[in-house]
Amino acid sequence: VTRYLDETVETMPRARIEAMQEAAILRLLPYAYERSGLMRSQWDKAGVTPSSIKSLADFREKAPVLEKDLLRAHRDTTGDPFGGIKCTDQPRLRSIGFTSGTTGDPTAIPFGDQIASNRGLKRDFWEMGLRPGDHFIFNILTIRRGQESDRFSDVDFRPICMGHAGHEIPRMLEACHIFRPTVFHHFSRPLITALEEIDRRGEIDLKDAFSSVKGAPFGGEPPAPKVIELVRSWGVELYDYTSLGDVCSAMECRQHDGMHAWEDLAMVECLAPESGEEVPEGTPGELTVTSLQDEIAPLVRFRSGDLITCTREACGCGRTHVRIKVLGRVGDQVVVAGRSIMPKDIMPMIDRVPEIVGGLFQIIRPQRDMSELRLRVAVRDDSGPAAPIADHIAALVREGLGVPASAEVLSLSDMLKLGPPHKIPRVARQ
Ligand SMILES: [Zn+2]
């Protein structure tokens, strides 16, 4: 029995990771420049050629960063549904997926066999205790998904595939009873809220249903302490995870101190959103990602829109790859009376109001700078009059953050109408 799925790669010394990345970047740039219409037009405009980049240092200094808007603009002007990122065709191009559309209209993404890009997820599942021959629940989202059934066959992890929706929950629980999965991929706020209702009604013994589950990734946003505790009471350990700029994903290890991004699969940079300069470790910056093992549609210095901090210090789990913490979306930041506030700063106050169901809230953000912090919260339909709850949460936020605040109260059913099934946006324009 081994501690890691890919021990050599997962525990590689930092100098070797960097050398591997440099070789991969120098291979990638001429390949992508020749084939990707988007990269060619962008780099030509910037006056940079792949041959002028001879090291990682050159890359960091000279390579243009890619905005998602540029990809959409290229798609709309050329009519290429893939936005000019596709580098190869059949037979290697195998299927088509779409981005989640969190920050705009969904963009088509071409897929190949995905063996390399899924390697990281397999390492993460192994860390949770999944072993060859084990089952795992795989309730998938729309982000970068191609063929599902054979993606895990090389390690003999056995997915039980279903949708991520409320009406699928009875099937998920039934599958847990029959197949006793080791990993439940994945939990989200809406799913946990629905499970909490099932638990309250006492219909199903969730502890028994989840008795074989050793770990469950939690996606969409960082889990609040209250949520981690609730799920732990069902016997399940949550692992925070996030999309790594649509290239692959990053997931917590058993240390739960940041999400590991696999640097043999993607190069991670943390750049100041305004200047594009690399920020020192520990300082908030925008997650910027380059695909290192994607010959179908590699992204080069893609700005993810996520505000993160990162560290390359050795982790207690023994792996050497970078760890990131997501602070929120770059566009989620509000400045109230001169103070910078992210949605996660509000979570502790929300958790202190028992009427607020599933920690559901939104910041109403017509623009970044505001004189008052305006919130929208969701309560159970039987919670009684709204006004005292609104006053209570506004007072807690005023006290906790020291800024003027107000709140409006919605029923749970009205709140759930405001988002796609897997997440309610933390920030609304109105
Ligand atoms: Zn670790």
Short mmCIF file of C-alpha atoms and ligand atoms in Angstrom, two decimals:
data_model
loop_
_atom_site.label_atom_id
_atom_site.label_comp_id
_atom_site.label_asym_id
_atom_site.label_seq_id
_atom_site.Cartn_x
_atom_site.Cartn_y
_atom_site.Cartn_z
CA VAL A 1 0.00 0.00 0.00
CA THR A 2 1.47 3.33 -1.00
CA ARG A 3 0.89 6.75 0.50
CA TYR A 4 0.56 8.54 -2.86
CA LEU A 5 -0.80 7.62 -6.28
CA ASP A 6 2.16 9.21 -8.13
CA GLU A 7 4.81 9.44 -5.43
CA THR A 8 7.68 10.63 -7.67
CA VAL A 9 5.68 13.50 -9.13
CA GLU A 10 3.71 14.45 -6.01
CA THR A 11 6.80 14.78 -3.80
CA MET A 12 9.21 16.11 -6.44
CA PRO A 13 11.75 18.72 -5.21
CA ARG A 14 10.82 22.29 -6.21
CA ALA A 15 13.85 22.70 -8.50
CA ARG A 16 12.78 19.65 -10.52
CA ILE A 17 9.20 20.92 -10.78
CA GLU A 18 10.49 24.20 -12.21
CA ALA A 19 12.81 22.43 -14.66
CA MET A 20 9.91 20.24 -15.82
CA GLN A 21 7.69 23.30 -16.25
CA GLU A 22 10.33 25.14 -18.24
CA ALA A 23 10.72 22.23 -20.66
CA ALA A 24 6.93 21.94 -21.02
CA ILE A 25 6.47 25.68 -21.67
CA LEU A 26 9.23 25.75 -24.30
CA ARG A 27 7.54 22.82 -26.08
CA LEU A 28 4.06 24.30 -25.71
CA LEU A 29 4.62 27.81 -27.05
CA PRO A 30 5.66 27.02 -30.66
CA TYR A 31 3.05 24.23 -30.80
CA ALA A 32 0.19 26.49 -29.71
CA TYR A 33 1.36 29.54 -31.67
CA GLU A 34 1.34 27.51 -34.91
CA ARG A 35 -2.16 26.14 -34.35
CA SER A 36 -4.18 28.51 -32.16
CA GLY A 37 -5.66 31.43 -34.11
CA LEU A 38 -6.31 33.29 -30.89
CA MET A 39 -2.77 32.98 -29.58
CA ARG A 40 -1.25 33.95 -32.92
CA SER A 41 -3.31 37.11 -33.25
CA GLN A 42 -2.80 38.04 -29.60
CA TRP A 43 0.98 37.46 -29.59
CA ASP A 44 1.48 39.15 -32.98
CA LYS A 45 -0.34 42.21 -31.67
CA ALA A 46 1.90 42.21 -28.58
CA GLY A 47 5.01 41.80 -30.76
CA VAL A 48 6.15 38.64 -28.94
CA THR A 49 7.24 35.40 -30.64
CA PRO A 50 7.74 31.98 -29.03
CA SER A 51 11.36 31.97 -30.22
CA SER A 52 12.08 35.05 -28.07
CA ILE A 53 11.20 33.02 -24.96
CA LYS A 54 14.04 30.79 -23.83
CA SER A 55 13.36 30.33 -20.10
CA LEU A 56 10.65 30.50 -17.44
CA ALA A 57 11.97 33.95 -16.54
CA ASP A 58 11.47 35.11 -20.17
CA PHE A 59 7.97 33.64 -20.12
CA ARG A 60 7.03 35.52 -16.94
CA GLU A 61 8.46 38.74 -18.32
CA LYS A 62 7.22 38.69 -21.91
CA ALA A 63 4.24 36.37 -22.46
CA PRO A 64 0.93 38.25 -22.81
CA VAL A 65 -1.86 37.33 -20.37
CA LEU A 66 -5.13 36.02 -21.83
CA GLU A 67 -8.46 37.52 -20.72
CA LYS A 68 -11.63 35.48 -21.06
CA ASP A 69 -13.21 38.44 -22.90
CA LEU A 70 -10.55 38.18 -25.62
CA LEU A 71 -11.53 34.55 -26.17
CA ARG A 72 -15.20 35.53 -26.50
CA ALA A 73 -14.37 38.43 -28.81
CA HIS A 74 -12.30 36.12 -31.05
CA ARG A 75 -15.22 33.67 -31.13
CA ASP A 76 -17.72 36.41 -32.05
CA THR A 77 -15.59 38.05 -34.77
CA THR A 78 -14.28 34.87 -36.45
CA GLY A 79 -17.31 32.60 -35.91
CA ASP A 80 -15.02 29.92 -34.45
CA PRO A 81 -17.15 28.38 -31.63
CA PHE A 82 -13.96 27.50 -29.71
CA GLY A 83 -12.67 31.08 -29.64
CA GLY A 84 -9.49 30.20 -31.53
CA ILE A 85 -8.00 27.92 -28.85
CA LYS A 86 -8.43 24.57 -30.61
CA CYS A 87 -5.06 23.22 -31.77
CA THR A 88 -6.01 19.87 -33.25
CA ASP A 89 -8.86 17.97 -34.86
CA GLN A 90 -10.19 14.44 -35.11
CA PRO A 91 -9.19 11.81 -34.26
CA ARG A 92 -7.61 13.32 -31.17
CA LEU A 93 -10.48 15.73 -30.59
CA ARG A 94 -13.04 13.48 -28.94
CA SER A 95 -15.86 15.56 -27.50
CA ILE A 96 -17.11 19.02 -26.67
CA GLY A 97 -17.99 20.58 -23.32
CA PHE A 98 -18.90 24.03 -22.07
CA THR A 99 -17.58 26.32 -19.35
CA SER A 100 -19.92 26.93 -16.43
CA GLY A 101 -20.82 30.43 -17.61
CA THR A 102 -20.27 31.87 -14.12
CA THR A 103 -18.89 35.09 -15.54
CA GLY A 104 -20.69 35.35 -18.86
CA ASP A 105 -22.09 33.20 -21.65
CA PRO A 106 -20.69 29.64 -21.66
CA THR A 107 -17.81 28.97 -24.07
CA ALA A 108 -17.38 25.72 -26.01
CA ILE A 109 -14.31 23.67 -25.07
CA PRO A 110 -12.89 20.83 -27.18
CA PHE A 111 -11.68 17.69 -25.35
CA GLY A 112 -9.33 14.85 -26.09
CA ASP A 113 -8.88 11.71 -24.04
CA GLN A 114 -8.36 13.71 -20.83
CA ILE A 115 -6.02 11.12 -19.40
CA ALA A 116 -3.49 13.75 -18.33
CA SER A 117 -5.91 16.41 -17.15
CA ASN A 118 -7.74 13.91 -14.94
CA ARG A 119 -4.56 12.69 -13.36
CA GLY A 120 -4.77 15.36 -10.67
CA LEU A 121 -8.28 14.39 -9.62
CA LYS A 122 -7.15 10.77 -9.29
CA ARG A 123 -4.30 11.83 -6.98
CA ASP A 124 -6.79 13.86 -4.92
CA PHE A 125 -9.23 10.93 -4.63
CA TRP A 126 -6.36 8.63 -3.61
CA GLU A 127 -5.47 11.10 -0.83
CA MET A 128 -9.04 10.73 0.52
CA GLY A 129 -8.71 6.95 0.59
CA LEU A 130 -10.12 5.83 -2.78
CA ARG A 131 -8.35 2.68 -4.01
CA PRO A 132 -8.52 0.51 -7.16
CA GLY A 133 -11.79 -1.39 -7.25
CA ASP A 134 -13.62 1.16 -5.07
CA HIS A 135 -16.72 3.03 -6.19
CA PHE A 136 -17.27 6.78 -5.93
CA ILE A 137 -20.29 9.00 -6.49
CA PHE A 138 -19.73 11.27 -9.49
CA ASN A 139 -22.51 13.86 -9.70
CA ILE A 140 -21.08 16.03 -12.40
CA LEU A 141 -21.29 19.65 -13.41
CA THR A 142 -20.93 21.13 -16.84
CA ILE A 143 -17.39 22.43 -16.40
CA ARG A 144 -14.94 20.85 -18.84
CA ARG A 145 -16.54 17.42 -18.90
CA GLY A 146 -16.17 15.06 -21.81
CA GLN A 147 -16.50 11.28 -21.78
CA GLU A 148 -16.99 10.09 -18.25
CA SER A 149 -17.19 6.34 -18.18
CA ASP A 150 -13.61 5.48 -19.15
CA ARG A 151 -11.77 8.41 -17.57
CA PHE A 152 -10.90 6.47 -14.45
CA SER A 153 -10.36 3.02 -15.90
CA ASP A 154 -6.55 3.25 -15.85
CA VAL A 155 -6.62 3.31 -12.03
CA ASP A 156 -9.79 1.20 -11.70
CA PHE A 157 -11.73 3.86 -9.79
CA ARG A 158 -15.41 3.14 -10.48
CA PRO A 159 -17.65 6.17 -10.97
CA ILE A 160 -21.38 6.08 -10.26
CA CYS A 161 -22.51 8.88 -12.62
CA MET A 162 -25.51 11.09 -11.96
CA GLY A 163 -26.57 14.73 -12.22
CA HIS A 164 -26.02 17.35 -9.56
CA ALA A 165 -29.65 18.25 -8.79
CA GLY A 166 -32.13 18.03 -5.93
CA HIS A 167 -34.29 15.42 -7.61
CA GLU A 168 -31.28 13.09 -7.91
CA ILE A 169 -30.67 12.98 -4.14
CA PRO A 170 -32.80 9.86 -3.45
CA ARG A 171 -30.81 8.05 -6.15
CA MET A 172 -27.50 9.25 -4.69
CA LEU A 173 -28.47 7.92 -1.25
CA GLU A 174 -29.72 4.65 -2.70
CA ALA A 175 -26.44 4.25 -4.60
CA CYS A 176 -24.55 4.83 -1.34
CA HIS A 177 -26.48 1.96 0.27
CA ILE A 178 -25.91 -0.43 -2.61
CA PHE A 179 -22.35 0.33 -3.74
CA ARG A 180 -20.81 1.76 -0.55
CA PRO A 181 -18.67 4.43 -2.31
CA THR A 182 -15.41 5.60 -0.72
CA VAL A 183 -15.61 9.13 -2.14
CA PHE A 184 -18.66 11.34 -2.81
CA HIS A 185 -17.79 13.78 -5.59
CA HIS A 186 -19.14 16.30 -4.85
CA PHE A 187 -21.11 18.30 -2.24
CA SER A 188 -22.33 21.86 -2.84
CA ARG A 189 -24.29 24.35 -0.71
CA PRO A 190 -27.64 23.59 -2.39
CA LEU A 191 -27.06 19.81 -2.08
CA ILE A 192 -26.17 20.13 1.62
CA THR A 193 -29.19 22.38 2.23
CA ALA A 194 -31.47 19.72 0.67
CA LEU A 195 -29.80 16.94 2.71
CA GLU A 196 -30.24 19.03 5.87
CA GLU A 197 -34.00 19.15 5.19
CA ILE A 198 -34.07 15.38 4.72
CA ASP A 199 -32.17 15.04 8.00
CA ARG A 200 -34.62 17.36 9.81
CA ARG A 201 -37.58 15.34 8.64
CA GLY A 202 -35.82 12.19 9.90
CA GLU A 203 -36.66 10.28 6.72
CA ILE A 204 -33.27 8.74 6.11
CA ASP A 205 -30.36 7.99 8.45
CA LEU A 206 -27.63 9.98 6.67
CA LYS A 207 -24.90 8.67 8.95
CA ASP A 208 -25.74 5.16 7.83
CA ALA A 209 -26.07 6.19 4.17
CA PHE A 210 -22.60 7.80 4.22
CA SER A 211 -20.92 5.19 6.42
CA SER A 212 -18.46 4.12 3.69
CA VAL A 213 -17.65 7.68 2.52
CA LYS A 214 -14.18 8.80 3.58
CA GLY A 215 -14.10 12.12 1.77
CA ALA A 216 -16.24 14.52 -0.26
CA PRO A 217 -14.95 17.42 -2.35
CA PHE A 218 -16.89 20.64 -1.75
CA GLY A 219 -17.01 23.02 -4.69
CA GLY A 220 -18.37 26.38 -5.67
CA GLU A 221 -17.10 28.41 -2.68
CA PRO A 222 -15.12 27.83 0.53
CA PRO A 223 -17.22 25.83 3.03
CA ALA A 224 -18.27 27.73 6.19
CA PRO A 225 -17.24 26.18 9.53
CA LYS A 226 -20.93 25.49 10.29
CA VAL A 227 -21.24 23.52 7.04
CA ILE A 228 -18.07 21.51 7.73
CA GLU A 229 -19.45 20.61 11.20
CA LEU A 230 -22.89 19.70 9.86
CA VAL A 231 -21.46 17.35 7.24
CA ARG A 232 -19.04 15.89 9.79
CA SER A 233 -22.07 14.99 11.93
CA TRP A 234 -23.09 12.71 9.03
CA GLY A 235 -19.61 11.15 9.20
CA VAL A 236 -18.24 12.86 6.07
CA GLU A 237 -15.00 14.88 5.77
CA LEU A 238 -15.24 17.77 3.29
CA TYR A 239 -12.31 18.67 1.00
CA ASP A 240 -12.44 22.16 -0.45
CA TYR A 241 -11.73 22.25 -4.17
CA THR A 242 -11.83 24.73 -7.01
CA SER A 243 -11.48 24.93 -10.75
CA LEU A 244 -8.00 25.99 -11.77
CA GLY A 245 -8.92 28.52 -14.43
CA ASP A 246 -10.87 25.90 -16.45
CA VAL A 247 -7.57 24.00 -17.00
CA CYS A 248 -7.95 21.39 -14.25
CA SER A 249 -8.79 21.53 -10.55
CA ALA A 250 -7.08 22.09 -7.19
CA MET A 251 -8.07 20.16 -4.06
CA GLU A 252 -7.25 20.16 -0.35
CA CYS A 253 -5.22 17.32 1.14
CA ARG A 254 -5.81 15.82 4.59
CA GLN A 255 -4.05 18.84 6.14
CA HIS A 256 -6.87 21.16 4.98
CA ASP A 257 -4.46 24.08 4.68
CA GLY A 258 -4.83 25.24 1.08
CA MET A 259 -5.65 23.43 -2.16
CA HIS A 260 -2.83 21.69 -4.05
CA ALA A 261 -2.57 22.61 -7.73
CA TRP A 262 -0.66 19.99 -9.72
CA GLU A 263 2.21 21.83 -11.33
CA ASP A 264 3.12 19.09 -13.79
CA LEU A 265 -0.35 19.65 -15.31
CA ALA A 266 -0.61 23.43 -15.01
CA MET A 267 1.67 26.35 -14.31
CA VAL A 268 0.23 28.62 -11.62
CA GLU A 269 1.01 32.31 -11.28
CA CYS A 270 -0.40 34.86 -8.85
CA LEU A 271 -0.51 38.29 -10.52
CA ALA A 272 -1.62 41.73 -9.34
CA PRO A 273 -4.95 42.31 -11.16
CA GLU A 274 -4.09 45.89 -12.14
CA SER A 275 -0.40 45.71 -13.12
CA GLY A 276 -0.11 42.02 -14.08
CA GLU A 277 3.12 41.82 -12.02
CA GLU A 278 3.79 38.69 -9.96
CA VAL A 279 2.95 39.33 -6.28
CA PRO A 280 4.99 37.93 -3.35
CA GLU A 281 3.72 34.68 -1.78
CA GLY A 282 0.93 35.32 0.70
CA THR A 283 -0.21 38.52 -1.04
CA PRO A 284 -3.61 38.42 -2.80
CA GLY A 285 -3.36 38.24 -6.58
CA GLU A 286 -5.26 36.86 -9.58
CA LEU A 287 -4.86 33.15 -10.32
CA THR A 288 -3.33 32.87 -13.80
CA VAL A 289 -2.90 29.43 -15.35
CA THR A 290 -1.08 27.81 -18.28
CA SER A 291 -1.97 24.26 -19.43
CA LEU A 292 1.09 22.02 -19.55
CA GLN A 293 -0.39 18.73 -20.75
CA ASP A 294 -3.22 19.70 -23.06
CA GLU A 295 -2.56 19.32 -26.78
CA ILE A 296 -6.20 19.89 -27.74
CA ALA A 297 -6.85 23.42 -26.47
CA PRO A 298 -4.04 24.66 -24.22
CA LEU A 299 -4.58 27.97 -22.45
CA VAL A 300 -1.54 30.21 -22.12
CA ARG A 301 -1.41 32.60 -19.13
CA PHE A 302 -5.17 32.51 -18.74
CA ARG A 303 -6.57 34.96 -16.16
CA SER A 304 -9.07 33.02 -14.08
CA GLY A 305 -10.79 35.93 -12.35
CA ASP A 306 -10.14 34.27 -8.96
CA LEU A 307 -8.42 36.29 -6.24
CA ILE A 308 -6.05 33.94 -4.38
CA THR A 309 -3.05 33.69 -2.09
CA CYS A 310 -0.51 30.94 -2.69
CA THR A 311 2.41 29.21 -0.98
CA ARG A 312 5.10 26.82 -2.19
CA GLU A 313 6.25 25.90 1.32
CA ALA A 314 6.41 22.16 2.09
CA CYS A 315 3.02 20.78 3.17
CA GLY A 316 2.40 18.43 6.09
CA CYS A 317 1.14 15.81 3.64
CA GLY A 318 4.62 15.55 2.10
CA ARG A 319 3.67 16.87 -1.34
CA THR A 320 5.64 19.76 -2.81
CA HIS A 321 3.16 21.29 -5.25
CA VAL A 322 1.83 24.82 -4.75
CA ARG A 323 -1.13 25.38 -2.43
CA ILE A 324 -3.70 28.09 -3.10
CA LYS A 325 -6.47 29.69 -1.03
CA VAL A 326 -9.31 31.36 -2.90
CA LEU A 327 -10.46 34.68 -1.43
CA GLY A 328 -13.26 35.15 -3.97
CA ARG A 329 -13.78 36.42 -7.49
CA VAL A 330 -11.83 39.52 -8.47
CA GLY A 331 -15.23 41.00 -9.40
CA ASP A 332 -16.78 40.09 -6.02
CA GLN A 333 -14.73 42.54 -4.02
CA VAL A 334 -16.68 45.49 -2.65
CA VAL A 335 -15.25 48.57 -1.02
CA VAL A 336 -17.61 49.97 1.62
CA ALA A 337 -16.68 53.27 3.23
CA GLY A 338 -13.08 52.65 2.09
CA ARG A 339 -12.89 49.08 3.45
CA SER A 340 -12.29 46.08 1.18
CA ILE A 341 -14.80 43.28 1.82
CA MET A 342 -15.10 39.82 0.22
CA PRO A 343 -18.13 37.50 0.60
CA LYS A 344 -16.15 35.21 2.90
CA ASP A 345 -15.73 38.07 5.41
CA ILE A 346 -19.51 38.06 5.88
CA MET A 347 -19.87 34.30 6.39
CA PRO A 348 -19.10 34.27 10.17
CA MET A 349 -21.97 36.73 10.88
CA ILE A 350 -24.37 34.81 8.65
CA ASP A 351 -23.54 31.63 10.56
CA ARG A 352 -24.65 33.30 13.81
CA VAL A 353 -28.25 33.75 12.62
CA PRO A 354 -30.04 30.38 12.89
CA GLU A 355 -33.00 31.47 10.71
CA ILE A 356 -30.71 31.89 7.67
CA VAL A 357 -30.93 28.59 5.84
CA GLY A 358 -27.80 26.92 4.46
CA GLY A 359 -25.76 30.11 4.95
CA LEU A 360 -27.36 31.52 1.81
CA PHE A 361 -26.70 35.22 1.22
CA GLN A 362 -25.84 37.66 -1.54
CA ILE A 363 -24.08 41.01 -1.63
CA ILE A 364 -25.98 43.53 -3.75
CA ARG A 365 -23.25 45.30 -5.68
CA PRO A 366 -24.34 47.86 -8.29
CA GLN A 367 -20.71 49.04 -8.33
CA ARG A 368 -17.46 48.26 -6.48
CA ASP A 369 -17.41 51.32 -4.21
CA MET A 370 -20.43 51.82 -1.96
CA SER A 371 -21.33 53.80 1.14
CA GLU A 372 -23.41 50.96 2.63
CA LEU A 373 -23.07 47.16 2.48
CA ARG A 374 -26.36 45.72 1.20
CA LEU A 375 -27.13 42.04 1.76
CA ARG A 376 -29.84 39.60 0.73
CA VAL A 377 -30.39 36.50 2.89
CA ALA A 378 -32.60 33.41 2.63
CA VAL A 379 -34.72 32.06 5.51
CA ARG A 380 -36.94 28.99 5.87
CA ASP A 381 -40.52 29.56 4.77
CA ASP A 382 -41.75 29.10 8.39
CA SER A 383 -39.32 31.59 9.97
CA GLY A 384 -41.89 34.25 10.87
CA PRO A 385 -41.68 38.03 10.25
CA ALA A 386 -38.76 39.17 8.11
CA ALA A 387 -38.05 42.61 9.58
CA PRO A 388 -36.49 41.51 12.92
CA ILE A 389 -34.21 39.02 11.10
CA ALA A 390 -33.12 41.72 8.64
CA ASP A 391 -32.35 44.12 11.52
CA HIS A 392 -30.46 41.43 13.41
CA ILE A 393 -28.13 40.46 10.54
CA ALA A 394 -27.54 44.13 9.61
CA ALA A 395 -26.55 44.88 13.22
CA LEU A 396 -24.18 41.89 13.36
CA VAL A 397 -22.46 42.98 10.14
CA ARG A 398 -22.17 46.61 11.28
CA GLU A 399 -20.57 45.42 14.49
CA GLY A 400 -18.35 42.73 12.88
CA LEU A 401 -17.02 44.73 9.93
CA GLY A 402 -17.45 48.29 11.17
CA VAL A 403 -19.31 49.50 8.05
CA PRO A 404 -22.90 50.69 7.45
CA ALA A 405 -25.09 47.71 6.46
CA SER A 406 -28.66 46.76 5.59
CA ALA A 407 -30.33 43.46 4.69
CA GLU A 408 -33.36 42.20 2.81
CA VAL A 409 -34.93 38.83 3.61
CA LEU A 410 -36.12 36.30 1.00
CA SER A 411 -37.78 32.90 1.35
CA LEU A 412 -35.57 29.93 0.49
CA SER A 413 -37.62 29.11 -2.60
CA ASP A 414 -37.28 32.67 -3.95
CA MET A 415 -33.52 32.67 -3.28
CA LEU A 416 -33.00 29.38 -5.11
CA LYS A 417 -34.55 30.92 -8.24
CA LEU A 418 -31.63 33.36 -8.40
CA GLY A 419 -28.99 30.85 -9.50
CA PRO A 420 -28.11 27.78 -11.54
CA PRO A 421 -28.65 24.49 -9.65
CA HIS A 422 -25.13 24.15 -8.26
CA LYS A 423 -24.61 27.59 -6.77
CA ILE A 424 -26.24 30.87 -5.85
CA PRO A 425 -24.02 33.79 -6.96
CA ARG A 426 -22.54 35.50 -3.90
CA VAL A 427 -22.73 38.87 -5.60
CA ALA A 428 -25.68 40.33 -7.52
CA ARG A 429 -25.74 43.58 -9.48
CA GLN A 430 -29.18 44.40 -8.08
ZN ZN B 1 -0.79 18.80 1.41
#
